[in-house]
Amino acid sequence: MFLRNAWYMAGWAREIDGAMLARRIADTPVVVYRREDGQPAALHDRCPHRFAPLSRGRLEGGVIECGYHGLRFDAGGKCVGNPHGDGRIPQAAQVQAFPLVEKYTLLWIWFGDPARADPSTIPDFSFLDDPGRGRVDGYLHVQANYLLETDNLLDLSHTQFVHPNFHFSEAILQGRHEVTQAGDTVHSNLWCPNGAASPMFAKRIPGYDGRSPVDQWMDMRWDPPCLLRLDTGITPAGRPREEGGQSFTAHILTPETETSTHYFFAHSRNFRVGDADMDEAIAHWQRVGFGEQDKPMLEAVQQAMGTTDLMSLKPVLLPIDTAAVRARRIVRHLLEAEEGAKR
Amino acid sequence: MFLRNAWYMAGWAREIDGAMLARRIADTPVVVYRREDGQPAALHDRCPHRFAPLSRGRLEGGVIECGYHGLRFDAGGKCVGNPHGDGRIPQAAQVQAFPLVEKYTLLWIWFGDPARADPSTIPDFSFLDDPGRGRVDGYLHVQANYLLETDNLLDLSHTQFVHPNFHFSEAILQGRHEVTQAGDTVHSNLWCPNGAASPMFAKRIPGYDGRSPVDQWMDMRWDPPCLLRLDTGITPAGRPREEGGQSFTAHILTPETETSTHYFFAHSRNFRVGDADMDEAIAHWQRVGFGEQDKPMLEAVQQAMGTTDLMSLKPVLLPIDTAAVRARRIVRHLLEAEEGAKR
Amino acid sequence: MFLRNAWYMAGWAREIDGAMLARRIADTPVVVYRREDGQPAALHDRCPHRFAPLSRGRLEGGVIECGYHGLRFDAGGKCVGNPHGDGRIPQAAQVQAFPLVEKYTLLWIWFGDPARADPSTIPDFSFLDDPGRGRVDGYLHVQANYLLETDNLLDLSHTQFVHPNFHFSEAILQGRHEVTQAGDTVHSNLWCPNGAASPMFAKRIPGYDGRSPVDQWMDMRWDPPCLLRLDTGITPAGRPREEGGQSFTAHILTPETETSTHYFFAHSRNFRVGDADMDEAIAHWQRVGFGEQDKPMLEAVQQAMGTTDLMSLKPVLLPIDTAAVRARRIVRHLLEAEEGAKR
């Protein structure tokens, strides 16, 4: 069961430049594409005549022609052409259109009440719009429920066990961890002031002597149902964050089905911008850390659980789970509110 | 759910020359083979002792010996040998035999009441017996319900969208389309008199000047539950069909399971018989048109529908669907009659 | 449904020398390993915190550290370390431990009441401990219920049909077959006195003239739910069995799921010990006979039956099935007794 009144990332904006994109999101097949004026649009990916996926058809002038019998649909889902017989268009020849906006270089889709689809409620990922920052992004298909991945990201203590090759300094392991909630937004912040730099952070400060004390942080922000932003950085002790090496990473977990997830991630930094070695180091971390370490662990957990809900298995709860449990509770409340509104 | 009192094509007659053929038909595993006198026979492909497939055994003198413990069965399904102990044969050692006949170079099986299995009710595919005609046949396994394929074949308007590489002349696109029904047989006929020849038809008339007006046609005949014959041709305007280039194609859609089909096709022509280039052109069309264009589209439709019945999804109906809808209605009525007869 | 109060073979003892072994047994994922003192142990392979398989973690000093968040468990399943925060260990942080013993070079696991887990009830496979015998063992993963394999092994008459390349002499085909039961142990014995030697047995007697009469036997012993020992041999007519060429083979059929089985086999002989050609001949028989002949047949039977229980399909019963039917009846009674005890 997925929240309907919520923004889901449907893909990177660049994915629909010159081509239709077919993707299953929240158990709904959608086709995403650009209208003639360049604006993005999304339709249920299923012709109402014989249920062929519209994404197997042809896009021309913002109109999709079904590849099976040639019915044509505009971006509102209205049938605008029937090549057969007298060309009359049956009233029922209508495809569901979904609100879709392009924002922060990402495509956002809304499955709920269109009247409530307000793009200003999309959490801030404006760092992705900043051409002055360095960016490395990627995608993984993960055979696990998106909430298992939320759990993973909202508890970064897993890092030292799942990613033992990425060493942290003692200062980080002993940082102050704080979980707070503002509205439906959860913050899970680690603050490590005035300590030794972690090797993987140290190289973010050009000319750093390797010894001077630094402030370091790893701040996760979560918005329902699956939108996370990680702010990590290092700065000379006592100096403002922006003066140091600071990265923001979007971790966006779009549910595909109950047991699979589109995992989009985009790392954005203010340091060593344009440095190809730095780009490759980050891409390597995404490949190994996310792809070869997190992904198999999450898929093993999903397999162990089958289709049973995590909470119904009565997991042992540790203090490190605080943020994840809070996020799950918010999603549950929002789902219950949607269910209640239906009655 | 499949009609039981109906003839299904079990395979090409040549498939059982010297070997047993194991095939799942209408959700029933069957083994088809030749008796000692050469007559074909069919048994439920499951030994009643330990349920080993009989097709894994040995065929000798028209008797199948189970490959697991050696029980032997004749073509009537009677156990005629027990190699163990005193050799007594338990009364229950009986396999279900199905009526099976060889006709028109094809094997036809009947799952219903044997008393009603009348081979004279098999629709006419006698063109396949004519050694004077050229033949190109083939087989595809398609992951889609056989009625989805019936829909596809009973509405040839899909051709210009699914097979855009096969160009038709305007005369064909503007032909007169007529759907008629005679008993349980549905005809869906396209008649295109006195017009320009379509490129793919023009080469059927030896020495054709490319300009003279021609009559062209594409006539589909459907018999329940899944037996189609396509009659297509071209002849100088006003001349009898047999004088022109005429082909008959058997399109036979044997259900394997609710979501998969054995698709047998055999193209038979009266023109350029023995011409290997023509053979290859037809084989190429079958490979590309049926295998690379129709098959993926039908499988995508099946996937989009899941196991839901097409009509329960309330598809938009177009005039082009007339024949297909009629065929589905006939199948439904026959199924209801069978169900009613059981009560 | 599987017996809980029973010993199942979890693996070869050598499989846990220096590594954890993860295996699904009777539908339960277990991790088997050695404690610091070398004693074997088994835990439910699922961390109670986030359900990660413990086998994906690290084993150190007999303690398993979960690979996801680092909780540590001892061989009793008790959580003995929490690396987070104040390190307090929640009461619920407990993994189920299963009795596991090493006996006859095999690992034996018990899923039922620990108080009833008495290793002395493991049937005698002591021939595997004898360093003076020659041994060839192996493993097959079979997609069939373990009782279908029991049926197969308790009726060796299948040999002449499934394994036609292994020829038996007339003396063997005409041996006296006797099925007896002692407690819950079933014996299915074939005794072939004073006849011609079967080719595959003849080479077991060094210097055998190929003509002198011999006594031959094939005795199967079954203990619930899935432990078989085959005693086969040849000896000069009238001489004690130990004087001839005698082999014992363990055939152990550990259920993985309702439709798959871990098939362990170990052949042990008193003849031509240390002879590499003999070793290879036995390995070849295991590879071909068990792997290429029995396995596909059993998997075809399982496929034909689906998830239906064999007996509910009302199989034809032959005298050769006596031992198999008796074994199934014992398993059923034991299961019913366990069910009854729960109420």
XYZ file of C-alpha atoms in Angstrom, chain A residues 135-287:
153
model
C 27.522 16.315 -9.232
C 27.727 12.540 -9.413
C 24.471 10.652 -9.609
C 23.224 7.136 -10.220
C 20.421 4.626 -10.013
C 19.972 1.176 -8.517
C 17.089 -1.234 -8.769
C 16.748 -2.881 -5.372
C 14.596 -5.915 -4.588
C 13.420 -4.588 -1.242
C 10.572 -2.469 0.083
C 11.399 1.241 0.099
C 10.882 1.461 3.861
C 13.675 -1.046 4.459
C 15.919 1.344 2.585
C 14.588 4.258 4.584
C 15.526 2.366 7.737
C 18.986 1.872 6.307
C 19.545 5.534 5.482
C 18.041 6.949 8.655
C 20.490 4.960 10.741
C 23.993 5.682 9.538
C 25.466 3.564 12.333
C 25.211 0.705 9.852
C 28.121 2.268 7.987
C 30.883 0.801 10.142
C 29.474 -2.735 9.663
C 28.165 -2.732 6.105
C 30.899 -0.455 4.757
C 33.963 -1.402 6.808
C 36.253 -0.173 4.035
C 35.149 3.399 4.650
C 36.945 4.335 7.817
C 35.701 6.956 10.220
C 37.756 8.692 12.863
C 36.971 8.254 16.544
C 35.579 11.786 16.501
C 32.825 10.644 14.216
C 32.059 7.463 16.104
C 31.679 9.566 19.237
C 29.664 12.386 17.702
C 26.454 13.634 19.233
C 23.398 12.102 17.601
C 20.082 13.925 17.696
C 16.734 13.055 16.175
C 14.157 15.807 15.848
C 10.882 16.197 14.065
C 9.374 19.310 12.473
C 5.934 18.732 11.043
C 6.310 15.537 9.032
C 10.006 16.110 8.456
C 12.455 14.007 10.462
C 16.035 15.093 11.090
C 18.684 12.645 12.200
C 21.849 14.631 12.845
C 25.356 13.699 13.894
C 27.558 16.501 15.116
C 31.265 15.884 15.765
C 32.957 19.093 16.805
C 36.626 19.840 17.280
C 38.106 16.434 16.587
C 40.373 14.552 14.225
C 39.341 14.462 10.584
C 38.079 11.225 9.102
C 40.298 10.165 6.182
C 37.414 10.254 3.713
C 36.526 13.794 4.789
C 40.030 15.168 5.153
C 40.642 15.360 1.425
C 37.700 17.720 1.101
C 39.783 20.634 2.519
C 42.448 21.726 0.052
C 45.825 21.933 1.708
C 44.564 20.529 4.985
C 47.490 19.689 7.252
C 45.920 16.471 8.504
C 46.296 17.457 12.154
C 44.301 20.583 12.953
C 40.999 19.978 14.725
C 37.884 20.037 12.588
C 34.126 20.076 12.962
C 32.363 17.280 11.072
C 28.699 16.430 10.579
C 26.335 14.011 8.930
C 22.799 15.348 8.893
C 19.960 13.369 7.333
C 16.639 14.977 6.489
C 13.684 12.785 5.657
C 10.350 13.803 4.160
C 7.493 11.410 3.581
C 7.241 9.037 2.064
C 10.764 8.446 0.703
C 12.733 11.647 0.134
C 16.040 11.993 1.917
C 18.800 14.548 1.834
C 22.142 13.922 3.485
C 24.322 16.899 4.406
C 27.862 15.857 5.300
C 30.915 17.959 5.718
C 34.046 19.049 7.427
C 35.252 22.516 8.292
C 38.118 23.896 10.408
C 36.922 23.810 14.001
C 34.581 26.667 14.722
C 34.226 27.874 11.118
C 30.916 28.041 9.229
C 29.870 24.929 7.325
C 29.951 26.641 3.916
C 33.631 27.424 4.371
C 34.470 23.745 4.564
C 33.948 20.816 2.249
C 30.240 20.201 2.242
C 28.195 17.761 0.199
C 24.494 17.254 -0.130
C 23.229 13.934 -1.368
C 19.715 13.244 -2.536
C 18.653 9.699 -1.644
C 15.268 9.138 -3.211
C 13.527 5.794 -2.816
C 10.659 5.509 -5.243
C 8.631 2.364 -4.593
C 8.185 0.173 -7.639
C 6.256 -2.662 -6.001
C 5.847 -3.763 -2.389
C 9.175 -5.554 -2.662
C 11.214 -3.443 -5.066
C 12.470 0.102 -5.218
C 13.929 2.601 -7.652
C 16.856 4.031 -5.728
C 18.018 7.372 -7.142
C 21.004 9.144 -5.622
C 22.771 12.373 -6.510
C 25.859 13.635 -4.725
C 26.522 17.372 -4.953
C 29.627 19.071 -3.541
C 31.215 22.461 -3.118
C 34.794 21.147 -3.102
C 37.147 19.990 -5.846
C 34.473 20.805 -8.415
C 35.545 19.641 -11.862
C 38.112 17.235 -10.420
C 37.664 13.985 -12.320
C 39.474 11.941 -9.666
C 37.046 13.198 -7.037
C 34.139 12.380 -9.339
C 35.437 8.869 -9.745
C 36.014 8.418 -6.013
C 32.393 9.352 -5.363
C 31.104 7.141 -8.177
C 33.186 4.297 -6.756
C 31.647 4.800 -3.331
C 28.156 4.749 -4.851
C 28.962 1.621 -6.851
